[in-house]
Amino acid sequence: MSTDNKGFLSVIYHPAVVWLLRVIVGATFVVSGFVKSVDPWGSVIKIGEYLAVWGWDVPSALVTFGAFMLGGVEFVFGMLLVLGCYRRVSVWILLAMMCFMLPLTLYIMIANPVADCGCFGDFIILSNTATFVKNVFITLFLAYLFLFNVRVSGLFIPYVQWIVGGILSFYILAVAFYSYNVQPIIDFRRFAPETRLINTSEDEDEEGEEAVFEYIYERDGEKRAFMIDELPDSTWTFVDRHLVNGSTEVSDGFTIIEDGEDIAPDVIAEDGEQFIVTIPDISKVDLSYTYLINELNDFIMERGGSLIALVNSDERGIEWWKDISMASYPIYNTEPTLIKELARGNAALVYLKDGVVKWKRTLSSISYSYVTETPASELIDNLEPQPYLVLESFTIVAGIVLFVIFFFDRSGKLVAWLIRRQKKKRQMAKNAASGDDADSMPEN
């Protein structure tokens, strides 16, 4: 490197700038990775949208693995950057990710193949242009850190950094596994717990501009858009819906379209208890769930409530499901976007009390034997997940372990500094004593 370049780099380098960019860039990746890990199903859905646009047929297991890895890598290396651990590797990994993400988001901004990139899940929805601009700045900041990050020490000594990385990895994987197997540990979607599923007349009076959608249906390779009052017959297959006016807020409520009419207010109970079984893809459901659903239907009916199933299928698929499951509960065809927004998983259970969502969880997380053996008076409360308690427990344990490591790390550095100081004092005293002895020696 020439003398001029060294002089220029010395001018733009400052430890405070390094720490500032560590926090800004690292926190961005931490938030991005955390919200992806909080809702792995959302990441799977978003990755599936990209693959569908490009016409790639990728096994679902590989897509799920990719969703877990993407959120985990972003969170772990973002935290390592914030803490100043693995100062060279953390920047390299994140910069390598941006070398892929930056051209990808440029393509998304230009071609607009998906509504949003999903960088922050459902927590923050950015436009495709804003996403690209954000990535430009992140890449520039990482380029600066690529040059200077190794010059500034971090919070932990190198010998314990692998432990820090391991704790962060276990933490985010635990969050992701719980969120995937039960429900998102934090629900950023419209129909989170304590949300009324159907608008009341008072809600409608307080609403602003109503959300208006067009519905995309397909038949014989032809796709057409229909408004809600002109939906086609059953020979057409629902594909998607697009917002054409208004905005999708919580107050928009849940809709179930049948013969051009929204029948949700008629089938979703406003009073009492109700189970809703959600099945976004009827071909991916484990048939053993049929026994569990029938048992849950008997249980809720004995309590004076009801159970309905919302599936994404045509009439033939619904009839097949009724036949194979011996269902005695109503089944309604609902658009997959709403089903996935209401609850995650190939099949899930939503519990409503007086029309308000109380909790939800995947059917795979409910044991048939547990339902049949638990006293009826305790079953509802025992089935309710405790996601915030789980997240709090994970976070407290990880935080305590990291604090203990940091404490002993700092203590070790303090002890080493005190030892060096004592040695220096002894050496100075010895040198002073040697000087005094030399001064007291008689001259020849």
Short mmCIF file of C-alpha atoms in Angstrom, two decimals:
data_model
loop_
_atom_site.label_atom_id
_atom_site.label_comp_id
_atom_site.label_asym_id
_atom_site.label_seq_id
_atom_site.Cartn_x
_atom_site.Cartn_y
_atom_site.Cartn_z
CA MET A 1 0.00 0.00 0.00
CA SER A 2 1.37 3.40 -0.96
CA THR A 3 2.17 6.14 1.54
CA ASP A 4 -0.68 8.27 0.18
CA ASN A 5 -3.21 5.47 0.72
CA LYS A 6 -1.96 4.91 4.26
CA GLY A 7 -2.33 8.59 4.95
CA PHE A 8 -5.88 8.64 3.58
CA LEU A 9 -6.89 5.58 5.61
CA SER A 10 -5.47 7.11 8.77
CA VAL A 11 -7.62 10.19 8.19
CA ILE A 12 -10.94 8.30 7.81
CA TYR A 13 -10.22 5.79 10.59
CA HIS A 14 -11.50 6.37 14.10
CA PRO A 15 -12.39 3.79 16.78
CA ALA A 16 -15.66 5.59 17.59
CA VAL A 17 -16.76 5.29 13.95
CA VAL A 18 -15.93 1.58 13.98
CA TRP A 19 -18.04 1.03 17.09
CA LEU A 20 -20.90 3.11 15.69
CA LEU A 21 -21.00 1.10 12.46
CA ARG A 22 -20.67 -2.15 14.38
CA VAL A 23 -23.82 -1.27 16.30
CA ILE A 24 -25.78 0.04 13.28
CA VAL A 25 -24.95 -2.81 10.90
CA GLY A 26 -24.96 -5.51 13.56
CA ALA A 27 -28.30 -4.40 15.01
CA THR A 28 -29.85 -4.39 11.52
CA PHE A 29 -28.82 -8.00 10.98
CA VAL A 30 -29.84 -8.96 14.53
CA VAL A 31 -33.37 -7.59 14.03
CA SER A 32 -33.63 -9.14 10.57
CA GLY A 33 -32.41 -12.54 11.76
CA PHE A 34 -34.52 -12.49 14.92
CA VAL A 35 -37.85 -11.75 13.19
CA LYS A 36 -37.08 -14.45 10.62
CA SER A 37 -36.33 -16.97 13.37
CA VAL A 38 -39.40 -15.89 15.32
CA ASP A 39 -41.51 -16.88 12.29
CA PRO A 40 -39.71 -19.58 10.26
CA TRP A 41 -42.95 -20.43 8.46
CA GLY A 42 -43.07 -16.86 7.15
CA SER A 43 -39.55 -17.23 5.80
CA VAL A 44 -40.49 -20.55 4.16
CA ILE A 45 -43.50 -18.87 2.52
CA LYS A 46 -41.42 -15.92 1.30
CA ILE A 47 -38.65 -18.15 -0.09
CA GLY A 48 -41.38 -20.20 -1.80
CA GLU A 49 -42.67 -17.03 -3.48
CA TYR A 50 -39.23 -16.33 -4.92
CA LEU A 51 -38.83 -19.90 -6.13
CA ALA A 52 -42.29 -19.86 -7.73
CA VAL A 53 -41.45 -16.65 -9.61
CA TRP A 54 -38.25 -18.20 -10.95
CA GLY A 55 -39.91 -21.54 -11.69
CA TRP A 56 -37.56 -23.51 -9.42
CA ASP A 57 -38.81 -26.73 -7.86
CA VAL A 58 -36.90 -27.12 -4.60
CA PRO A 59 -37.73 -29.78 -1.96
CA SER A 60 -39.67 -28.34 0.97
CA ALA A 61 -37.18 -29.75 3.48
CA LEU A 62 -34.38 -27.81 1.79
CA VAL A 63 -36.47 -24.62 1.79
CA THR A 64 -37.17 -25.05 5.51
CA PHE A 65 -33.47 -25.65 6.22
CA GLY A 66 -32.63 -22.51 4.24
CA ALA A 67 -35.16 -20.47 6.25
CA PHE A 68 -33.62 -21.62 9.53
CA MET A 69 -30.07 -20.95 8.33
CA LEU A 70 -30.85 -17.51 6.93
CA GLY A 71 -32.36 -16.21 10.15
CA GLY A 72 -29.74 -17.90 12.33
CA VAL A 73 -26.72 -16.65 10.37
CA GLU A 74 -28.03 -13.08 10.28
CA PHE A 75 -28.72 -13.05 14.03
CA VAL A 76 -25.52 -14.75 15.19
CA PHE A 77 -23.06 -12.83 13.03
CA GLY A 78 -24.94 -9.59 13.62
CA MET A 79 -24.53 -10.09 17.37
CA LEU A 80 -20.88 -11.07 16.95
CA LEU A 81 -20.32 -7.84 15.04
CA VAL A 82 -22.00 -5.77 17.75
CA LEU A 83 -19.90 -7.47 20.45
CA GLY A 84 -16.68 -7.14 18.47
CA CYS A 85 -16.16 -10.91 18.28
CA TYR A 86 -14.48 -12.62 15.32
CA ARG A 87 -13.70 -9.16 14.00
CA ARG A 88 -12.48 -10.38 10.63
CA VAL A 89 -14.77 -13.37 9.98
CA SER A 90 -18.01 -11.67 11.04
CA VAL A 91 -17.47 -8.85 8.54
CA TRP A 92 -16.50 -11.27 5.78
CA ILE A 93 -19.61 -13.40 6.29
CA LEU A 94 -21.99 -10.43 6.34
CA LEU A 95 -20.28 -8.81 3.38
CA ALA A 96 -20.56 -12.08 1.44
CA MET A 97 -24.30 -12.11 2.20
CA MET A 98 -24.64 -8.56 0.93
CA CYS A 99 -22.80 -9.48 -2.28
CA PHE A 100 -25.78 -11.77 -2.90
CA MET A 101 -28.55 -9.64 -1.37
CA LEU A 102 -27.62 -6.35 -3.04
CA PRO A 103 -28.03 -7.53 -6.66
CA LEU A 104 -31.09 -9.57 -5.62
CA THR A 105 -32.84 -6.54 -4.15
CA LEU A 106 -31.85 -4.50 -7.21
CA TYR A 107 -33.60 -7.11 -9.36
CA ILE A 108 -36.63 -7.04 -7.05
CA MET A 109 -36.77 -3.24 -7.23
CA ILE A 110 -36.72 -3.29 -11.03
CA ALA A 111 -38.80 -6.39 -11.84
CA ASN A 112 -41.08 -6.26 -8.77
CA PRO A 113 -41.73 -10.04 -8.72
CA VAL A 114 -42.91 -9.99 -5.07
CA ALA A 115 -44.71 -7.36 -3.02
CA ASP A 116 -41.87 -7.05 -0.47
CA CYS A 117 -38.55 -8.78 0.03
CA GLY A 118 -39.41 -10.08 3.50
CA CYS A 119 -36.18 -8.73 5.00
CA PHE A 120 -37.88 -8.01 8.32
CA GLY A 121 -40.71 -10.52 8.07
CA ASP A 122 -44.07 -9.09 9.14
CA PHE A 123 -42.39 -6.83 11.71
CA ILE A 124 -41.45 -4.06 9.25
CA ILE A 125 -42.74 -3.99 5.66
CA LEU A 126 -40.37 -2.05 3.40
CA SER A 127 -40.95 -1.15 -0.22
CA ASN A 128 -38.63 -2.80 -2.72
CA THR A 129 -36.93 0.54 -3.40
CA ALA A 130 -36.38 1.24 0.32
CA THR A 131 -34.95 -2.25 0.74
CA PHE A 132 -32.41 -1.71 -2.03
CA VAL A 133 -31.34 1.69 -0.66
CA LYS A 134 -30.95 0.16 2.82
CA ASN A 135 -28.74 -2.59 1.41
CA VAL A 136 -26.56 -0.05 -0.41
CA PHE A 137 -25.79 1.71 2.87
CA ILE A 138 -25.27 -1.57 4.73
CA THR A 139 -22.78 -2.70 2.08
CA LEU A 140 -20.87 0.60 2.27
CA PHE A 141 -20.69 0.39 6.06
CA LEU A 142 -19.45 -3.19 5.85
CA ALA A 143 -16.78 -2.11 3.36
CA TYR A 144 -15.53 0.40 5.93
CA LEU A 145 -15.52 -2.27 8.63
CA PHE A 146 -13.70 -4.61 6.26
CA LEU A 147 -10.79 -2.16 6.38
CA PHE A 148 -10.82 -1.14 10.04
CA ASN A 149 -12.80 -3.57 12.19
CA VAL A 150 -9.73 -5.58 13.20
CA ARG A 151 -8.05 -2.47 14.60
CA VAL A 152 -10.57 -2.08 17.43
CA SER A 153 -10.79 -4.74 20.13
CA GLY A 154 -14.13 -6.24 21.16
CA LEU A 155 -15.85 -6.99 24.44
CA PHE A 156 -14.48 -10.55 24.77
CA ILE A 157 -10.99 -11.99 24.49
CA PRO A 158 -10.43 -14.33 21.52
CA TYR A 159 -10.20 -17.44 23.74
CA VAL A 160 -13.89 -17.25 24.78
CA GLN A 161 -15.44 -15.96 21.54
CA TRP A 162 -16.33 -19.47 20.37
CA ILE A 163 -18.40 -19.90 23.54
CA VAL A 164 -20.21 -16.64 22.84
CA GLY A 165 -20.95 -17.77 19.27
CA GLY A 166 -22.19 -21.14 20.52
CA ILE A 167 -24.55 -19.58 23.07
CA LEU A 168 -26.00 -17.22 20.47
CA SER A 169 -26.47 -20.11 18.04
CA PHE A 170 -28.27 -22.29 20.58
CA TYR A 171 -30.45 -19.36 21.60
CA ILE A 172 -31.68 -18.45 18.13
CA LEU A 173 -32.14 -22.11 17.13
CA ALA A 174 -34.25 -22.71 20.24
CA VAL A 175 -36.42 -19.70 19.34
CA ALA A 176 -36.77 -20.91 15.74
CA PHE A 177 -37.62 -24.52 16.66
CA TYR A 178 -40.30 -23.43 19.12
CA SER A 179 -41.77 -20.97 16.61
CA TYR A 180 -41.78 -23.58 13.85
CA ASN A 181 -43.27 -26.42 15.89
CA VAL A 182 -45.84 -24.44 17.92
CA GLN A 183 -46.45 -20.91 16.59
CA PRO A 184 -44.36 -17.75 16.13
CA ILE A 185 -43.03 -16.84 19.56
CA ILE A 186 -44.00 -13.22 18.77
CA ASP A 187 -46.95 -12.72 16.42
CA PHE A 188 -46.54 -9.68 14.15
CA ARG A 189 -49.45 -10.59 11.87
CA ARG A 190 -52.93 -9.06 11.75
CA PHE A 191 -54.73 -11.80 13.64
CA ALA A 192 -52.51 -12.04 16.71
CA PRO A 193 -53.95 -13.21 20.06
CA GLU A 194 -56.48 -10.80 21.61
CA THR A 195 -57.57 -9.69 18.14
CA ARG A 196 -61.25 -9.77 17.17
CA LEU A 197 -61.52 -11.88 14.04
CA ILE A 198 -64.72 -10.38 12.65
CA ASN A 199 -65.68 -6.71 12.58
CA THR A 200 -68.60 -5.64 14.72
CA SER A 201 -70.92 -2.91 13.52
CA GLU A 202 -69.14 -0.47 15.86
CA ASP A 203 -65.80 -1.40 14.33
CA GLU A 204 -67.14 -0.78 10.84
CA ASP A 205 -68.48 2.64 11.83
CA GLU A 206 -65.05 3.63 13.15
CA GLU A 207 -63.16 2.37 10.09
CA GLY A 208 -61.69 4.66 7.52
CA GLU A 209 -61.41 3.62 3.90
CA GLU A 210 -62.40 0.00 3.41
CA ALA A 211 -59.92 -2.41 1.89
CA VAL A 212 -61.00 -3.56 -1.57
CA PHE A 213 -59.46 -6.63 -3.19
CA GLU A 214 -59.49 -8.24 -6.60
CA TYR A 215 -59.36 -12.04 -6.63
CA ILE A 216 -57.23 -13.93 -9.14
CA TYR A 217 -58.67 -17.21 -10.42
CA GLU A 218 -57.30 -19.66 -13.00
CA ARG A 219 -58.91 -22.10 -15.42
CA ASP A 220 -57.24 -24.03 -18.27
CA GLY A 221 -54.10 -21.93 -17.93
CA GLU A 222 -56.00 -18.63 -18.09
CA LYS A 223 -55.84 -16.23 -15.15
CA ARG A 224 -58.46 -13.55 -14.59
CA ALA A 225 -59.18 -10.97 -11.90
CA PHE A 226 -62.65 -10.74 -10.34
CA MET A 227 -64.16 -8.40 -7.80
CA ILE A 228 -65.92 -9.84 -4.77
CA ASP A 229 -69.40 -9.43 -6.29
CA GLU A 230 -68.50 -11.24 -9.51
CA LEU A 231 -66.54 -14.31 -8.39
CA PRO A 232 -66.64 -17.24 -10.85
CA ASP A 233 -68.08 -20.72 -10.41
CA SER A 234 -66.26 -23.78 -9.04
CA THR A 235 -64.64 -24.58 -12.40
CA TRP A 236 -62.19 -21.78 -11.62
CA THR A 237 -59.38 -22.21 -9.06
CA PHE A 238 -58.45 -19.45 -6.66
CA VAL A 239 -54.83 -18.26 -7.03
CA ASP A 240 -54.32 -15.04 -5.09
CA ARG A 241 -55.83 -11.70 -4.14
CA HIS A 242 -54.49 -8.18 -4.70
CA LEU A 243 -55.29 -5.01 -2.78
CA VAL A 244 -56.73 -2.39 -5.15
CA ASN A 245 -58.00 0.21 -2.68
CA GLY A 246 -57.63 1.07 1.02
CA SER A 247 -55.21 -0.72 3.33
CA THR A 248 -55.03 -4.03 5.13
CA GLU A 249 -55.32 -3.14 8.79
CA VAL A 250 -56.39 -5.31 11.70
CA SER A 251 -59.87 -3.80 11.49
CA ASP A 252 -60.35 -5.25 8.00
CA GLY A 253 -61.29 -8.54 9.66
CA PHE A 254 -61.31 -12.07 8.34
CA THR A 255 -63.25 -13.06 5.23
CA ILE A 256 -64.59 -16.35 3.88
CA ILE A 257 -65.95 -15.98 0.35
CA GLU A 258 -68.65 -18.39 -0.86
CA ASP A 259 -70.75 -17.75 -3.98
CA GLY A 260 -69.57 -14.15 -4.06
CA GLU A 261 -70.61 -13.45 -0.46
CA ASP A 262 -68.55 -13.00 2.69
CA ILE A 263 -69.98 -15.65 5.00
CA ALA A 264 -67.39 -15.18 7.77
CA PRO A 265 -69.81 -13.33 10.09
CA ASP A 266 -72.20 -16.28 9.78
CA VAL A 267 -69.73 -19.10 10.49
CA ILE A 268 -67.31 -17.49 12.97
CA ALA A 269 -68.99 -17.32 16.35
CA GLU A 270 -69.25 -13.94 18.03
CA ASP A 271 -70.30 -15.52 21.31
CA GLY A 272 -69.03 -18.56 23.19
CA GLU A 273 -66.13 -20.83 22.32
CA GLN A 274 -64.95 -22.00 18.93
CA PHE A 275 -62.09 -24.00 17.45
CA ILE A 276 -60.89 -23.15 13.94
CA VAL A 277 -58.73 -25.71 12.14
CA THR A 278 -56.60 -24.13 9.40
CA ILE A 279 -55.26 -26.20 6.50
CA PRO A 280 -53.50 -24.07 3.85
CA ASP A 281 -52.64 -27.08 1.65
CA ILE A 282 -54.85 -30.12 2.05
CA SER A 283 -52.37 -32.36 0.18
CA LYS A 284 -49.67 -31.82 2.85
CA VAL A 285 -51.72 -32.74 5.91
CA ASP A 286 -50.93 -35.86 7.90
CA LEU A 287 -54.12 -37.94 7.80
CA SER A 288 -53.57 -38.98 11.41
CA TYR A 289 -54.69 -35.47 12.34
CA THR A 290 -58.25 -36.43 11.40
CA TYR A 291 -58.61 -38.40 14.65
CA LEU A 292 -57.35 -35.46 16.67
CA ILE A 293 -59.67 -33.00 14.92
CA ASN A 294 -62.69 -35.25 15.50
CA GLU A 295 -61.76 -35.57 19.18
CA LEU A 296 -61.42 -31.79 19.49
CA ASN A 297 -64.77 -31.36 17.75
CA ASP A 298 -66.48 -33.68 20.26
CA PHE A 299 -64.81 -31.87 23.14
CA ILE A 300 -65.77 -28.33 22.09
CA MET A 301 -69.35 -29.34 21.24
CA GLU A 302 -69.78 -30.82 24.72
CA ARG A 303 -68.84 -27.39 26.07
CA GLY A 304 -71.51 -25.76 23.92
CA GLY A 305 -69.03 -24.48 21.32
CA SER A 306 -68.29 -25.38 17.72
CA LEU A 307 -65.46 -26.32 15.37
CA ILE A 308 -65.00 -25.32 11.74
CA ALA A 309 -62.21 -26.10 9.27
CA LEU A 310 -60.79 -23.58 6.81
CA VAL A 311 -58.99 -25.23 3.90
CA ASN A 312 -57.51 -24.20 0.60
CA SER A 313 -59.05 -26.65 -1.84
CA ASP A 314 -61.73 -26.99 -4.48
CA GLU A 315 -65.03 -28.81 -3.91
CA ARG A 316 -63.58 -32.15 -4.92
CA GLY A 317 -60.76 -31.80 -2.39
CA ILE A 318 -63.18 -30.83 0.35
CA GLU A 319 -65.39 -33.82 -0.40
CA TRP A 320 -62.32 -36.07 -0.30
CA TRP A 321 -61.37 -34.67 3.09
CA LYS A 322 -64.89 -35.18 4.43
CA ASP A 323 -64.86 -38.76 3.23
CA ILE A 324 -61.40 -39.67 4.51
CA SER A 325 -61.80 -37.93 7.89
CA MET A 326 -65.47 -38.72 8.52
CA ALA A 327 -65.84 -35.04 9.40
CA SER A 328 -69.02 -33.97 11.14
CA TYR A 329 -67.90 -30.34 11.31
CA PRO A 330 -68.35 -27.63 8.62
CA ILE A 331 -65.51 -27.14 6.11
CA TYR A 332 -65.06 -23.93 4.11
CA ASN A 333 -62.78 -23.07 1.24
CA THR A 334 -60.69 -20.04 2.17
CA GLU A 335 -57.91 -18.26 0.34
CA PRO A 336 -54.46 -19.55 1.43
CA THR A 337 -53.06 -16.10 2.19
CA LEU A 338 -55.60 -15.54 4.95
CA ILE A 339 -55.22 -19.08 6.30
CA LYS A 340 -51.44 -18.68 6.59
CA GLU A 341 -51.88 -15.26 8.17
CA LEU A 342 -54.30 -16.59 10.77
CA ALA A 343 -52.07 -19.50 11.87
CA ARG A 344 -48.78 -21.03 10.77
CA GLY A 345 -48.18 -24.68 9.99
CA ASN A 346 -49.49 -27.36 7.64
CA ALA A 347 -52.43 -27.69 10.03
CA ALA A 348 -53.15 -25.56 13.08
CA LEU A 349 -55.76 -25.00 15.76
CA VAL A 350 -57.09 -21.54 16.68
CA TYR A 351 -59.15 -21.01 19.83
CA LEU A 352 -61.69 -18.18 19.88
CA LYS A 353 -63.62 -16.85 22.87
CA ASP A 354 -66.49 -14.50 22.00
CA GLY A 355 -65.01 -13.92 18.56
CA VAL A 356 -61.55 -12.98 19.89
CA VAL A 357 -58.44 -15.02 19.09
CA LYS A 358 -57.07 -16.35 22.38
CA TRP A 359 -54.35 -18.71 21.24
CA LYS A 360 -53.22 -20.90 18.36
CA ARG A 361 -50.83 -23.77 17.83
CA THR A 362 -49.96 -26.39 15.23
CA LEU A 363 -51.78 -29.70 15.37
CA SER A 364 -48.40 -31.45 15.31
CA SER A 365 -47.70 -29.96 18.76
CA ILE A 366 -50.85 -31.53 20.23
CA SER A 367 -50.81 -35.19 21.27
CA TYR A 368 -53.98 -37.20 20.65
CA SER A 369 -53.46 -39.11 23.89
CA TYR A 370 -53.01 -35.86 25.78
CA VAL A 371 -56.38 -34.58 24.53
CA THR A 372 -58.17 -37.79 25.45
CA GLU A 373 -56.53 -38.18 28.88
CA THR A 374 -56.61 -34.59 30.15
CA PRO A 375 -59.68 -33.62 32.21
CA ALA A 376 -62.10 -31.58 30.12
CA SER A 377 -62.07 -28.75 32.66
CA GLU A 378 -58.30 -28.31 32.24
CA LEU A 379 -57.77 -29.00 28.55
CA ILE A 380 -58.28 -25.47 27.16
CA ASP A 381 -55.90 -23.90 29.66
CA ASN A 382 -53.32 -26.66 29.25
CA LEU A 383 -53.35 -26.39 25.46
CA GLU A 384 -52.69 -22.65 25.55
CA PRO A 385 -49.05 -21.99 24.61
CA GLN A 386 -46.94 -19.61 26.65
CA PRO A 387 -44.71 -18.04 23.97
CA TYR A 388 -43.71 -14.95 25.93
CA LEU A 389 -42.73 -17.05 28.94
CA VAL A 390 -40.67 -19.29 26.66
CA LEU A 391 -38.95 -16.32 25.02
CA GLU A 392 -38.30 -14.70 28.40
CA SER A 393 -36.78 -17.92 29.73
CA PHE A 394 -34.55 -18.40 26.68
CA THR A 395 -33.39 -14.78 26.81
CA ILE A 396 -32.72 -14.68 30.55
CA VAL A 397 -30.68 -17.90 30.48
CA ALA A 398 -28.62 -16.77 27.47
CA GLY A 399 -28.15 -13.30 28.97
CA ILE A 400 -26.98 -14.64 32.33
CA VAL A 401 -24.47 -17.01 30.73
CA LEU A 402 -23.08 -14.23 28.52
CA PHE A 403 -22.85 -11.86 31.49
CA VAL A 404 -20.96 -14.45 33.57
CA ILE A 405 -18.51 -15.01 30.73
CA PHE A 406 -18.10 -11.25 30.31
CA PHE A 407 -17.61 -10.78 34.06
CA PHE A 408 -14.85 -13.37 34.32
CA ASP A 409 -13.34 -12.12 31.06
CA ARG A 410 -13.18 -8.56 32.44
CA SER A 411 -12.00 -9.87 35.81
CA GLY A 412 -9.19 -11.78 34.16
CA LYS A 413 -8.11 -8.69 32.27
CA LEU A 414 -8.27 -6.66 35.48
CA VAL A 415 -6.17 -9.22 37.34
CA ALA A 416 -3.65 -9.34 34.48
CA TRP A 417 -3.46 -5.54 34.49
CA LEU A 418 -2.93 -5.46 38.28
CA ILE A 419 -0.18 -8.10 38.02
CA ARG A 420 1.57 -6.14 35.27
CA ARG A 421 1.28 -2.98 37.33
CA GLN A 422 2.78 -4.64 40.43
CA LYS A 423 5.64 -6.06 38.36
CA LYS A 424 6.27 -2.65 36.88
CA LYS A 425 6.32 -1.06 40.34
CA ARG A 426 8.72 -3.68 41.65
CA GLN A 427 10.96 -3.21 38.64
CA MET A 428 10.95 0.56 39.10
CA ALA A 429 11.75 0.15 42.81
CA LYS A 430 14.57 -2.26 41.97
CA ASN A 431 15.98 0.13 39.38
CA ALA A 432 15.75 2.98 41.86
CA ALA A 433 17.52 0.90 44.48
CA SER A 434 20.27 -0.03 42.01
CA GLY A 435 20.72 3.65 41.18
CA ASP A 436 21.02 4.59 44.85
CA ASP A 437 23.63 1.88 45.40
CA ALA A 438 25.63 3.14 42.46
CA ASP A 439 25.54 6.72 43.77
CA SER A 440 26.74 5.61 47.22
CA MET A 441 29.81 3.75 45.90
CA PRO A 442 33.14 5.59 46.75
CA GLU A 443 35.25 6.95 43.92
CA ASN A 444 38.65 5.44 43.27
#
